[in-house]
């Protein structure tokens, strides 16, 4: 099944793409340092500048049943245009929309519109991953990373 982009995008505030890079230190255990690296939400359509990372949400809600696991991958056409998104798995028992990161590795601006189908989602059998009980259960829309606790 293909997953569609929802209506909003959040940019990474570090727009420097070459040394010396941003002086910002991000501590995964500190909510304030996480919150300081993201912009406010912008409504799509919008282009992703070259060498820029963004967060997007799926329009589609997914539910991964026990004894299955979800696998997400960027569709090939988007990858050929220069976008990168790390392959991701979705734990058994997860329910909600997905927040995914995209990086424009090309030298071109790439236009994204709401409902663009940019990811493929596959559900496959699983016998050894426990049910998801994490902090992103039932999320809706783009959800910023949450600090470890």
mmCIF file of N, CA and C in Angstrom:
data_model
loop_
_atom_site.group_PDB
_atom_site.id
_atom_site.type_symbol
_atom_site.label_atom_id
_atom_site.label_comp_id
_atom_site.label_asym_id
_atom_site.label_seq_id
_atom_site.Cartn_x
_atom_site.Cartn_y
_atom_site.Cartn_z
ATOM 1 N N UNK A 1 0.854 -1.171 0.000
ATOM 2 C CA UNK A 1 0.000 0.000 0.000
ATOM 3 C C UNK A 1 0.896 1.229 0.000
ATOM 4 N N UNK A 2 0.473 2.256 -0.702
ATOM 5 C CA UNK A 2 1.211 3.517 -0.720
ATOM 6 C C UNK A 2 0.669 4.454 0.346
ATOM 7 N N UNK A 3 1.569 5.216 0.974
ATOM 8 C CA UNK A 3 1.188 6.169 2.010
ATOM 9 C C UNK A 3 1.304 7.589 1.462
ATOM 10 N N UNK A 4 0.283 8.394 1.736
ATOM 11 C CA UNK A 4 0.232 9.767 1.256
ATOM 12 C C UNK A 4 0.770 10.750 2.286
ATOM 13 N N UNK A 5 1.345 11.843 1.784
ATOM 14 C CA UNK A 5 1.784 12.944 2.631
ATOM 15 C C UNK A 5 0.552 13.697 3.108
ATOM 16 N N UNK A 6 0.547 14.109 4.377
ATOM 17 C CA UNK A 6 -0.539 14.920 4.924
ATOM 18 C C UNK A 6 -0.347 16.380 4.509
ATOM 19 N N UNK A 7 -0.994 17.310 5.172
ATOM 20 C CA UNK A 7 -1.058 18.708 4.730
ATOM 21 C C UNK A 7 0.080 19.602 5.202
ATOM 22 N N UNK A 8 0.917 19.144 6.142
ATOM 23 C CA UNK A 8 1.913 20.040 6.745
ATOM 24 C C UNK A 8 3.318 19.458 6.680
ATOM 25 N N UNK A 9 4.290 20.348 6.850
ATOM 26 C CA UNK A 9 5.704 19.993 6.828
ATOM 27 C C UNK A 9 6.405 20.798 7.917
ATOM 28 N N UNK A 10 7.430 20.216 8.523
ATOM 29 C CA UNK A 10 8.255 20.919 9.502
ATOM 30 C C UNK A 10 9.701 20.807 9.038
ATOM 31 N N UNK A 11 10.377 21.946 8.964
ATOM 32 C CA UNK A 11 11.761 21.988 8.499
ATOM 33 C C UNK A 11 12.737 21.881 9.657
ATOM 34 N N UNK A 12 13.900 21.351 9.358
ATOM 35 C CA UNK A 12 15.028 21.374 10.267
ATOM 36 C C UNK A 12 15.584 22.789 10.212
ATOM 37 N N UNK A 13 15.769 23.425 11.352
ATOM 38 C CA UNK A 13 16.245 24.808 11.366
ATOM 39 C C UNK A 13 17.707 24.951 10.975
ATOM 40 N N UNK A 14 18.482 23.884 11.023
ATOM 41 C CA UNK A 14 19.880 23.972 10.617
ATOM 42 C C UNK A 14 19.947 23.921 9.102
ATOM 43 N N UNK A 15 20.069 25.082 8.481
ATOM 44 C CA UNK A 15 20.107 25.128 7.026
ATOM 45 C C UNK A 15 21.531 25.179 6.499
ATOM 46 N N UNK A 16 22.518 25.076 7.372
ATOM 47 C CA UNK A 16 23.904 25.047 6.902
ATOM 48 C C UNK A 16 24.197 23.633 6.433
ATOM 49 N N UNK A 17 24.704 23.526 5.246
ATOM 50 C CA UNK A 17 24.929 22.197 4.688
ATOM 51 C C UNK A 17 26.407 21.905 4.468
ATOM 52 N N UNK A 18 27.265 22.761 4.973
ATOM 53 C CA UNK A 18 28.696 22.514 4.830
ATOM 54 C C UNK A 18 29.395 22.981 6.098
ATOM 55 N N UNK A 19 30.632 22.573 6.321
ATOM 56 C CA UNK A 19 31.340 22.989 7.541
ATOM 57 C C UNK A 19 31.313 24.502 7.694
ATOM 58 N N UNK A 20 31.207 25.033 8.905
ATOM 59 C CA UNK A 20 31.370 24.330 10.176
ATOM 60 C C UNK A 20 30.068 23.760 10.731
ATOM 61 N N UNK A 21 29.013 23.723 9.948
ATOM 62 C CA UNK A 21 27.731 23.186 10.390
ATOM 63 C C UNK A 21 27.165 24.008 11.560
ATOM 64 N N UNK A 22 26.026 23.590 12.015
ATOM 65 C CA UNK A 22 25.365 24.305 13.099
ATOM 66 C C UNK A 22 26.078 24.069 14.427
ATOM 67 N N UNK A 23 26.166 25.097 15.253
ATOM 68 C CA UNK A 23 26.762 24.913 16.578
ATOM 69 C C UNK A 23 25.782 24.289 17.583
ATOM 70 N N UNK A 24 24.545 24.047 17.163
ATOM 71 C CA UNK A 24 23.516 23.525 18.057
ATOM 72 C C UNK A 24 23.844 22.096 18.482
ATOM 73 N N UNK A 25 23.788 21.859 19.773
ATOM 74 C CA UNK A 25 23.964 20.516 20.316
ATOM 75 C C UNK A 25 22.579 19.948 20.619
ATOM 76 N N UNK A 26 22.296 18.780 20.088
ATOM 77 C CA UNK A 26 21.022 18.113 20.358
ATOM 78 C C UNK A 26 21.286 16.958 21.307
ATOM 79 N N UNK A 27 20.587 16.985 22.424
ATOM 80 C CA UNK A 27 20.693 15.932 23.424
ATOM 81 C C UNK A 27 19.376 15.156 23.416
ATOM 82 N N UNK A 28 19.384 13.886 22.975
ATOM 83 C CA UNK A 28 18.148 13.109 22.915
ATOM 84 C C UNK A 28 17.439 12.947 24.247
ATOM 85 N N UNK A 29 18.094 13.321 25.364
ATOM 86 C CA UNK A 29 17.485 13.231 26.688
ATOM 87 C C UNK A 29 16.922 14.566 27.147
ATOM 88 N N UNK A 30 17.047 15.612 26.318
ATOM 89 C CA UNK A 30 16.649 16.969 26.702
ATOM 90 C C UNK A 30 15.643 17.530 25.701
ATOM 91 N N UNK A 31 14.378 17.620 26.123
ATOM 92 C CA UNK A 31 13.296 18.084 25.251
ATOM 93 C C UNK A 31 13.585 19.454 24.647
ATOM 94 N N UNK A 32 14.155 20.379 25.417
ATOM 95 C CA UNK A 32 14.410 21.728 24.907
ATOM 96 C C UNK A 32 15.372 21.722 23.726
ATOM 97 N N UNK A 33 16.412 20.912 23.774
ATOM 98 C CA UNK A 33 17.344 20.892 22.644
ATOM 99 C C UNK A 33 16.695 20.274 21.412
ATOM 100 N N UNK A 34 15.784 19.345 21.614
ATOM 101 C CA UNK A 34 15.060 18.759 20.481
ATOM 102 C C UNK A 34 14.126 19.794 19.871
ATOM 103 N N UNK A 35 13.349 20.467 20.692
ATOM 104 C CA UNK A 35 12.388 21.458 20.193
ATOM 105 C C UNK A 35 13.064 22.607 19.460
ATOM 106 N N UNK A 36 14.308 22.926 19.805
ATOM 107 C CA UNK A 36 15.002 24.062 19.210
ATOM 108 C C UNK A 36 15.526 23.805 17.808
ATOM 109 N N UNK A 37 15.429 22.601 17.300
ATOM 110 C CA UNK A 37 15.976 22.338 15.973
ATOM 111 C C UNK A 37 14.920 22.270 14.878
ATOM 112 N N UNK A 38 13.652 22.484 15.226
ATOM 113 C CA UNK A 38 12.590 22.381 14.228
ATOM 114 C C UNK A 38 11.837 23.693 14.069
ATOM 115 N N UNK A 39 11.373 23.940 12.834
ATOM 116 C CA UNK A 39 10.575 25.118 12.535
ATOM 117 C C UNK A 39 9.125 24.888 12.969
ATOM 118 N N UNK A 40 8.297 25.890 12.772
ATOM 119 C CA UNK A 40 6.860 25.713 12.940
ATOM 120 C C UNK A 40 6.332 24.954 11.722
ATOM 121 N N UNK A 41 5.077 24.575 11.764
ATOM 122 C CA UNK A 41 4.463 23.864 10.640
ATOM 123 C C UNK A 41 4.202 24.821 9.484
ATOM 124 N N UNK A 42 4.412 24.323 8.272
ATOM 125 C CA UNK A 42 4.064 25.047 7.055
ATOM 126 C C UNK A 42 3.088 24.184 6.277
ATOM 127 N N UNK A 43 2.141 24.846 5.619
ATOM 128 C CA UNK A 43 1.138 24.133 4.826
ATOM 129 C C UNK A 43 1.719 23.774 3.461
ATOM 130 N N UNK A 44 1.497 22.542 3.044
ATOM 131 C CA UNK A 44 1.881 22.117 1.705
ATOM 132 C C UNK A 44 0.880 22.658 0.696
ATOM 133 N N UNK A 45 1.244 22.884 -0.562
ATOM 134 C CA UNK A 45 2.490 22.487 -1.199
ATOM 135 C C UNK A 45 3.637 23.427 -0.848
ATOM 136 N N UNK A 46 4.837 22.856 -0.825
ATOM 137 C CA UNK A 46 6.059 23.605 -0.568
ATOM 138 C C UNK A 46 7.212 22.793 -1.158
ATOM 139 N N UNK A 47 8.289 23.476 -1.492
ATOM 140 C CA UNK A 47 9.451 22.729 -1.997
ATOM 141 C C UNK A 47 10.437 22.484 -0.858
ATOM 142 N N UNK A 48 11.147 21.383 -0.979
ATOM 143 C CA UNK A 48 12.219 21.070 -0.038
ATOM 144 C C UNK A 48 13.516 21.544 -0.687
ATOM 145 N N UNK A 49 14.206 22.504 -0.067
ATOM 146 C CA UNK A 49 15.456 22.994 -0.634
ATOM 147 C C UNK A 49 16.532 21.900 -0.671
ATOM 148 N N UNK A 50 17.546 22.081 -1.511
ATOM 149 C CA UNK A 50 18.650 21.124 -1.534
ATOM 150 C C UNK A 50 19.286 20.976 -0.154
ATOM 151 N N UNK A 51 19.660 19.758 0.173
ATOM 152 C CA UNK A 51 20.385 19.422 1.405
ATOM 153 C C UNK A 51 19.623 19.825 2.671
ATOM 154 N N UNK A 52 18.308 19.717 2.622
ATOM 155 C CA UNK A 52 17.453 20.077 3.754
ATOM 156 C C UNK A 52 16.703 18.844 4.231
ATOM 157 N N UNK A 53 16.602 18.697 5.554
ATOM 158 C CA UNK A 53 15.828 17.612 6.166
ATOM 159 C C UNK A 53 14.498 18.167 6.629
ATOM 160 N N UNK A 54 13.437 17.382 6.487
ATOM 161 C CA UNK A 54 12.104 17.789 6.925
ATOM 162 C C UNK A 54 11.404 16.623 7.605
ATOM 163 N N UNK A 55 10.373 16.955 8.383
ATOM 164 C CA UNK A 55 9.480 15.947 8.950
ATOM 165 C C UNK A 55 8.129 16.067 8.274
ATOM 166 N N UNK A 56 7.551 14.937 7.965
ATOM 167 C CA UNK A 56 6.237 14.867 7.339
ATOM 168 C C UNK A 56 5.412 13.812 8.060
ATOM 169 N N UNK A 57 4.113 13.941 7.937
ATOM 170 C CA UNK A 57 3.209 12.937 8.484
ATOM 171 C C UNK A 57 2.481 12.263 7.341
ATOM 172 N N UNK A 58 2.107 11.022 7.566
ATOM 173 C CA UNK A 58 1.258 10.344 6.597
ATOM 174 C C UNK A 58 -0.178 10.810 6.799
ATOM 175 N N UNK A 59 -0.894 10.932 5.726
ATOM 176 C CA UNK A 59 -2.327 11.214 5.797
ATOM 177 C C UNK A 59 -3.048 9.955 6.288
ATOM 178 N N UNK A 60 -2.514 8.830 5.891
ATOM 179 C CA UNK A 60 -3.116 7.541 6.217
ATOM 180 C C UNK A 60 -2.775 7.125 7.636
ATOM 181 N N UNK A 61 -3.768 6.604 8.328
ATOM 182 C CA UNK A 61 -3.548 6.003 9.632
ATOM 183 C C UNK A 61 -3.255 4.529 9.401
ATOM 184 N N UNK A 62 -2.291 3.996 10.125
ATOM 185 C CA UNK A 62 -1.972 2.574 9.982
ATOM 186 C C UNK A 62 -2.212 1.867 11.308
ATOM 187 N N UNK A 63 -2.471 0.592 11.210
ATOM 188 C CA UNK A 63 -2.574 -0.253 12.401
ATOM 189 C C UNK A 63 -1.846 -1.550 12.083
ATOM 190 N N UNK A 64 -0.864 -1.856 12.899
ATOM 191 C CA UNK A 64 -0.085 -3.075 12.703
ATOM 192 C C UNK A 64 -0.534 -4.076 13.758
ATOM 193 N N UNK A 65 -1.109 -5.132 13.310
ATOM 194 C CA UNK A 65 -1.674 -6.133 14.212
ATOM 195 C C UNK A 65 -0.575 -6.948 14.890
ATOM 196 N N UNK A 66 -0.905 -7.581 16.023
ATOM 197 C CA UNK A 66 0.066 -8.481 16.652
ATOM 198 C C UNK A 66 0.494 -9.562 15.652
ATOM 199 N N UNK A 67 1.710 -10.018 15.800
ATOM 200 C CA UNK A 67 2.297 -11.051 14.937
ATOM 201 C C UNK A 67 2.542 -10.576 13.509
ATOM 202 N N UNK A 68 2.527 -9.244 13.304
ATOM 203 C CA UNK A 68 2.942 -8.669 12.025
ATOM 204 C C UNK A 68 3.839 -7.467 12.323
ATOM 205 N N UNK A 69 4.577 -7.030 11.333
ATOM 206 C CA UNK A 69 5.399 -5.836 11.448
ATOM 207 C C UNK A 69 5.253 -5.059 10.139
ATOM 208 N N UNK A 70 5.268 -3.725 10.236
ATOM 209 C CA UNK A 70 5.165 -2.888 9.047
ATOM 210 C C UNK A 70 6.536 -2.425 8.585
ATOM 211 N N UNK A 71 6.745 -2.402 7.284
ATOM 212 C CA UNK A 71 7.991 -1.931 6.702
ATOM 213 C C UNK A 71 7.686 -0.757 5.777
ATOM 214 N N UNK A 72 8.448 0.337 5.932
ATOM 215 C CA UNK A 72 8.219 1.541 5.137
ATOM 216 C C UNK A 72 9.475 1.855 4.348
ATOM 217 N N UNK A 73 9.269 2.197 3.089
ATOM 218 C CA UNK A 73 10.382 2.562 2.229
ATOM 219 C C UNK A 73 9.922 3.657 1.279
ATOM 220 N N UNK A 74 10.841 4.532 0.918
ATOM 221 C CA UNK A 74 10.560 5.592 -0.050
ATOM 222 C C UNK A 74 10.305 4.969 -1.411
ATOM 223 N N UNK A 75 9.299 5.485 -2.117
ATOM 224 C CA UNK A 75 9.041 4.988 -3.469
ATOM 225 C C UNK A 75 10.183 5.398 -4.393
ATOM 226 N N UNK A 76 10.471 4.581 -5.359
ATOM 227 C CA UNK A 76 11.651 4.712 -6.195
ATOM 228 C C UNK A 76 11.716 6.030 -6.969
ATOM 229 N N UNK A 77 10.619 6.506 -7.496
ATOM 230 C CA UNK A 77 10.645 7.759 -8.263
ATOM 231 C C UNK A 77 11.145 8.909 -7.410
ATOM 232 N N UNK A 78 10.690 8.978 -6.160
ATOM 233 C CA UNK A 78 11.133 10.050 -5.258
ATOM 234 C C UNK A 78 12.618 9.911 -4.944
ATOM 235 N N UNK A 79 13.082 8.680 -4.780
ATOM 236 C CA UNK A 79 14.507 8.452 -4.547
ATOM 237 C C UNK A 79 15.327 8.878 -5.763
ATOM 238 N N UNK A 80 14.840 8.605 -6.951
ATOM 239 C CA UNK A 80 15.545 8.994 -8.171
ATOM 240 C C UNK A 80 15.613 10.511 -8.326
ATOM 241 N N UNK A 81 14.659 11.210 -7.732
ATOM 242 C CA UNK A 81 14.686 12.678 -7.776
ATOM 243 C C UNK A 81 15.668 13.260 -6.766
ATOM 244 N N UNK A 82 16.101 12.442 -5.808
ATOM 245 C CA UNK A 82 17.092 12.896 -4.842
ATOM 246 C C UNK A 82 16.662 12.856 -3.396
ATOM 247 N N UNK A 83 15.436 12.429 -3.120
ATOM 248 C CA UNK A 83 14.994 12.342 -1.729
ATOM 249 C C UNK A 83 15.523 11.060 -1.088
ATOM 250 N N UNK A 84 15.779 11.157 0.206
ATOM 251 C CA UNK A 84 16.214 9.998 0.987
ATOM 252 C C UNK A 84 15.343 9.904 2.239
ATOM 253 N N UNK A 85 14.958 8.697 2.565
ATOM 254 C CA UNK A 85 14.202 8.432 3.786
ATOM 255 C C UNK A 85 14.660 7.070 4.278
ATOM 256 N N UNK A 86 15.117 7.015 5.514
ATOM 257 C CA UNK A 86 15.645 5.737 5.976
ATOM 258 C C UNK A 86 14.527 4.699 6.057
ATOM 259 N N UNK A 87 14.823 3.475 5.611
ATOM 260 C CA UNK A 87 13.822 2.412 5.751
ATOM 261 C C UNK A 87 13.456 2.269 7.226
ATOM 262 N N UNK A 88 12.189 2.103 7.476
ATOM 263 C CA UNK A 88 11.690 2.109 8.847
ATOM 264 C C UNK A 88 10.762 0.915 9.045
ATOM 265 N N UNK A 89 10.778 0.365 10.228
ATOM 266 C CA UNK A 89 9.763 -0.639 10.519
ATOM 267 C C UNK A 89 8.817 -0.091 11.584
ATOM 268 N N UNK A 90 7.587 -0.583 11.538
ATOM 269 C CA UNK A 90 6.545 -0.162 12.470
ATOM 270 C C UNK A 90 6.212 -1.363 13.343
ATOM 271 N N UNK A 91 6.326 -1.157 14.652
ATOM 272 C CA UNK A 91 6.161 -2.246 15.611
ATOM 273 C C UNK A 91 4.763 -2.852 15.592
ATOM 274 N N UNK A 92 4.674 -4.142 15.920
ATOM 275 C CA UNK A 92 3.371 -4.778 16.105
ATOM 276 C C UNK A 92 2.591 -4.020 17.179
ATOM 277 N N UNK A 93 1.320 -3.777 16.928
ATOM 278 C CA UNK A 93 0.479 -3.086 17.896
ATOM 279 C C UNK A 93 0.443 -1.583 17.725
ATOM 280 N N UNK A 94 1.300 -1.007 16.854
ATOM 281 C CA UNK A 94 1.269 0.451 16.651
ATOM 282 C C UNK A 94 0.000 0.824 15.904
ATOM 283 N N UNK A 95 -0.579 1.968 16.308
ATOM 284 C CA UNK A 95 -1.750 2.503 15.621
ATOM 285 C C UNK A 95 -1.615 4.018 15.566
ATOM 286 N N UNK A 96 -1.840 4.599 14.400
ATOM 287 C CA UNK A 96 -1.808 6.054 14.250
ATOM 288 C C UNK A 96 -1.201 6.452 12.920
ATOM 289 N N UNK A 97 -0.999 7.763 12.750
ATOM 290 C CA UNK A 97 -0.286 8.239 11.575
ATOM 291 C C UNK A 97 1.204 8.111 11.853
ATOM 292 N N UNK A 98 2.002 8.160 10.811
ATOM 293 C CA UNK A 98 3.444 8.020 10.953
ATOM 294 C C UNK A 98 4.129 9.350 10.670
ATOM 295 N N UNK A 99 5.096 9.717 11.484
ATOM 296 C CA UNK A 99 5.935 10.878 11.224
ATOM 297 C C UNK A 99 7.246 10.347 10.678
ATOM 298 N N UNK A 100 7.600 10.817 9.474
ATOM 299 C CA UNK A 100 8.793 10.313 8.811
ATOM 300 C C UNK A 100 9.682 11.470 8.388
ATOM 301 N N UNK A 101 10.967 11.207 8.360
ATOM 302 C CA UNK A 101 11.963 12.197 7.980
ATOM 303 C C UNK A 101 12.358 11.985 6.525
ATOM 304 N N UNK A 102 12.499 13.091 5.802
ATOM 305 C CA UNK A 102 12.952 13.057 4.405
ATOM 306 C C UNK A 102 14.132 14.013 4.295
ATOM 307 N N UNK A 103 15.122 13.641 3.507
ATOM 308 C CA UNK A 103 16.270 14.504 3.243
ATOM 309 C C UNK A 103 16.405 14.683 1.744
ATOM 310 N N UNK A 104 16.539 15.943 1.306
ATOM 311 C CA UNK A 104 16.756 16.222 -0.109
ATOM 312 C C UNK A 104 18.261 16.220 -0.360
ATOM 313 N N UNK A 105 18.769 15.153 -0.929
ATOM 314 C CA UNK A 105 20.201 15.009 -1.190
ATOM 315 C C UNK A 105 20.595 15.579 -2.550
ATOM 316 N N UNK A 106 19.645 16.122 -3.285
ATOM 317 C CA UNK A 106 19.949 16.648 -4.610
ATOM 318 C C UNK A 106 20.322 18.131 -4.543
ATOM 319 N N UNK A 107 20.705 18.673 -5.687
ATOM 320 C CA UNK A 107 21.014 20.101 -5.805
ATOM 321 C C UNK A 107 19.786 20.893 -6.251
ATOM 322 N N UNK A 108 18.635 20.235 -6.317
ATOM 323 C CA UNK A 108 17.406 20.855 -6.820
ATOM 324 C C UNK A 108 16.362 20.988 -5.726
ATOM 325 N N UNK A 109 15.472 21.969 -5.880
ATOM 326 C CA UNK A 109 14.301 22.056 -5.014
ATOM 327 C C UNK A 109 13.317 20.982 -5.489
ATOM 328 N N UNK A 110 12.691 20.294 -4.541
ATOM 329 C CA UNK A 110 11.728 19.252 -4.898
ATOM 330 C C UNK A 110 10.383 19.617 -4.288
ATOM 331 N N UNK A 111 9.374 19.732 -5.140
ATOM 332 C CA UNK A 111 8.036 20.148 -4.722
ATOM 333 C C UNK A 111 7.259 18.961 -4.151
ATOM 334 N N UNK A 112 6.668 19.177 -2.975
ATOM 335 C CA UNK A 112 5.774 18.189 -2.363
ATOM 336 C C UNK A 112 4.398 18.788 -2.225
ATOM 337 N N UNK A 113 3.398 17.980 -2.514
ATOM 338 C CA UNK A 113 2.004 18.399 -2.393
ATOM 339 C C UNK A 113 1.279 17.465 -1.422
ATOM 340 N N UNK A 114 0.214 17.963 -0.798
ATOM 341 C CA UNK A 114 -0.590 17.049 0.024
ATOM 342 C C UNK A 114 -1.090 15.900 -0.859
ATOM 343 N N UNK A 115 -1.165 14.760 -0.332
ATOM 344 C CA UNK A 115 -1.613 13.503 -0.954
ATOM 345 C C UNK A 115 -0.586 12.881 -1.896
ATOM 346 N N UNK A 116 0.603 13.489 -2.092
ATOM 347 C CA UNK A 116 1.635 12.806 -2.867
ATOM 348 C C UNK A 116 1.925 11.473 -2.193
ATOM 349 N N UNK A 117 2.015 10.427 -2.988
ATOM 350 C CA UNK A 117 2.314 9.091 -2.461
ATOM 351 C C UNK A 117 3.810 8.893 -2.558
ATOM 352 N N UNK A 118 4.503 9.043 -1.423
ATOM 353 C CA UNK A 118 5.963 8.961 -1.490
ATOM 354 C C UNK A 118 6.548 7.743 -0.774
ATOM 355 N N UNK A 119 5.763 7.052 0.033
ATOM 356 C CA UNK A 119 6.262 5.863 0.725
ATOM 357 C C UNK A 119 5.455 4.639 0.336
ATOM 358 N N UNK A 120 6.089 3.491 0.407
ATOM 359 C CA UNK A 120 5.401 2.201 0.294
ATOM 360 C C UNK A 120 5.372 1.572 1.680
ATOM 361 N N UNK A 121 4.267 0.924 1.993
ATOM 362 C CA UNK A 121 4.073 0.309 3.301
ATOM 363 C C UNK A 121 3.715 -1.153 3.093
ATOM 364 N N UNK A 122 4.461 -2.017 3.727
ATOM 365 C CA UNK A 122 4.271 -3.456 3.608
ATOM 366 C C UNK A 122 4.094 -4.042 4.999
ATOM 367 N N UNK A 123 3.116 -4.908 5.145
ATOM 368 C CA UNK A 123 2.939 -5.635 6.412
ATOM 369 C C UNK A 123 3.368 -7.075 6.171
ATOM 370 N N UNK A 124 4.205 -7.557 7.074
ATOM 371 C CA UNK A 124 4.749 -8.907 6.921
ATOM 372 C C UNK A 124 4.635 -9.649 8.256
ATOM 373 N N UNK A 125 4.589 -10.973 8.222
ATOM 374 C CA UNK A 125 4.497 -11.738 9.475
ATOM 375 C C UNK A 125 5.693 -11.481 10.389
ATOM 376 N N UNK A 126 5.447 -11.565 11.683
ATOM 377 C CA UNK A 126 6.475 -11.367 12.702
ATOM 378 C C UNK A 126 6.204 -12.337 13.836
ATOM 379 N N UNK A 127 7.242 -12.948 14.327
ATOM 380 C CA UNK A 127 7.031 -13.888 15.422
ATOM 381 C C UNK A 127 7.779 -13.530 16.691
ATOM 382 N N UNK A 128 8.664 -12.496 16.637
ATOM 383 C CA UNK A 128 9.475 -12.280 17.837
ATOM 384 C C UNK A 128 9.601 -10.824 18.291
ATOM 385 N N UNK A 129 8.948 -9.883 17.665
ATOM 386 C CA UNK A 129 9.008 -8.493 18.128
ATOM 387 C C UNK A 129 7.798 -8.245 19.027
ATOM 388 N N UNK A 130 8.010 -7.759 20.260
ATOM 389 C CA UNK A 130 6.882 -7.553 21.176
ATOM 390 C C UNK A 130 5.964 -6.423 20.713
ATOM 391 N N UNK A 131 4.759 -6.394 21.255
ATOM 392 C CA UNK A 131 3.787 -5.351 20.926
ATOM 393 C C UNK A 131 4.315 -3.970 21.292
ATOM 394 N N UNK A 132 3.977 -2.988 20.462
ATOM 395 C CA UNK A 132 4.419 -1.607 20.673
ATOM 396 C C UNK A 132 3.686 -1.002 21.862
ATOM 397 N N UNK A 133 4.427 -0.403 22.778
ATOM 398 C CA UNK A 133 3.843 0.284 23.930
ATOM 399 C C UNK A 133 4.560 1.612 24.117
ATOM 400 N N UNK A 134 5.006 2.201 23.005
ATOM 401 C CA UNK A 134 5.835 3.392 23.056
ATOM 402 C C UNK A 134 5.075 4.698 23.160
ATOM 403 N N UNK A 135 5.832 5.767 23.179
ATOM 404 C CA UNK A 135 5.296 7.106 23.412
ATOM 405 C C UNK A 135 4.652 7.743 22.197
ATOM 406 N N UNK A 136 4.670 7.085 21.044
ATOM 407 C CA UNK A 136 4.048 7.655 19.854
ATOM 408 C C UNK A 136 2.729 6.962 19.493
ATOM 409 N N UNK A 137 2.253 6.066 20.359
ATOM 410 C CA UNK A 137 1.008 5.347 20.099
ATOM 411 C C UNK A 137 -0.140 6.326 19.896
ATOM 412 N N UNK A 138 -0.957 6.100 18.892
ATOM 413 C CA UNK A 138 -2.153 6.898 18.556
ATOM 414 C C UNK A 138 -1.832 8.336 18.150
ATOM 415 N N UNK A 139 -0.611 8.598 17.682
ATOM 416 C CA UNK A 139 -0.285 9.962 17.261
ATOM 417 C C UNK A 139 -1.093 10.349 16.031
ATOM 418 N N UNK A 140 -1.304 11.642 15.879
ATOM 419 C CA UNK A 140 -2.001 12.212 14.721
ATOM 420 C C UNK A 140 -1.172 13.396 14.240
ATOM 421 N N UNK A 141 -0.855 13.441 12.973
ATOM 422 C CA UNK A 141 -0.081 14.548 12.428
ATOM 423 C C UNK A 141 1.392 14.434 12.769
ATOM 424 N N UNK A 142 2.158 15.462 12.386
ATOM 425 C CA UNK A 142 3.598 15.446 12.618
ATOM 426 C C UNK A 142 3.860 15.518 14.115
ATOM 427 N N UNK A 143 4.620 14.588 14.614
ATOM 428 C CA UNK A 143 4.975 14.549 16.026
ATOM 429 C C UNK A 143 6.488 14.686 16.136
ATOM 430 N N UNK A 144 6.928 15.731 16.833
ATOM 431 C CA UNK A 144 8.362 15.934 17.023
ATOM 432 C C UNK A 144 8.939 14.812 17.869
ATOM 433 N N UNK A 145 10.255 14.554 17.741
ATOM 434 C CA UNK A 145 10.867 13.538 18.596
ATOM 435 C C UNK A 145 10.644 13.888 20.074
ATOM 436 N N UNK A 146 10.406 12.872 20.856
ATOM 437 C CA UNK A 146 10.241 13.061 22.292
ATOM 438 C C UNK A 146 11.522 12.642 22.988
ATOM 439 N N UNK A 147 11.928 13.410 23.976
ATOM 440 C CA UNK A 147 13.156 13.100 24.705
ATOM 441 C C UNK A 147 13.011 11.753 25.410
ATOM 442 N N UNK A 148 14.127 11.035 25.499
ATOM 443 C CA UNK A 148 14.133 9.798 26.256
ATOM 444 C C UNK A 148 13.838 10.133 27.713
ATOM 445 N N UNK A 149 13.215 9.206 28.404
ATOM 446 C CA UNK A 149 12.930 9.432 29.823
ATOM 447 C C UNK A 149 13.524 8.341 30.665
#
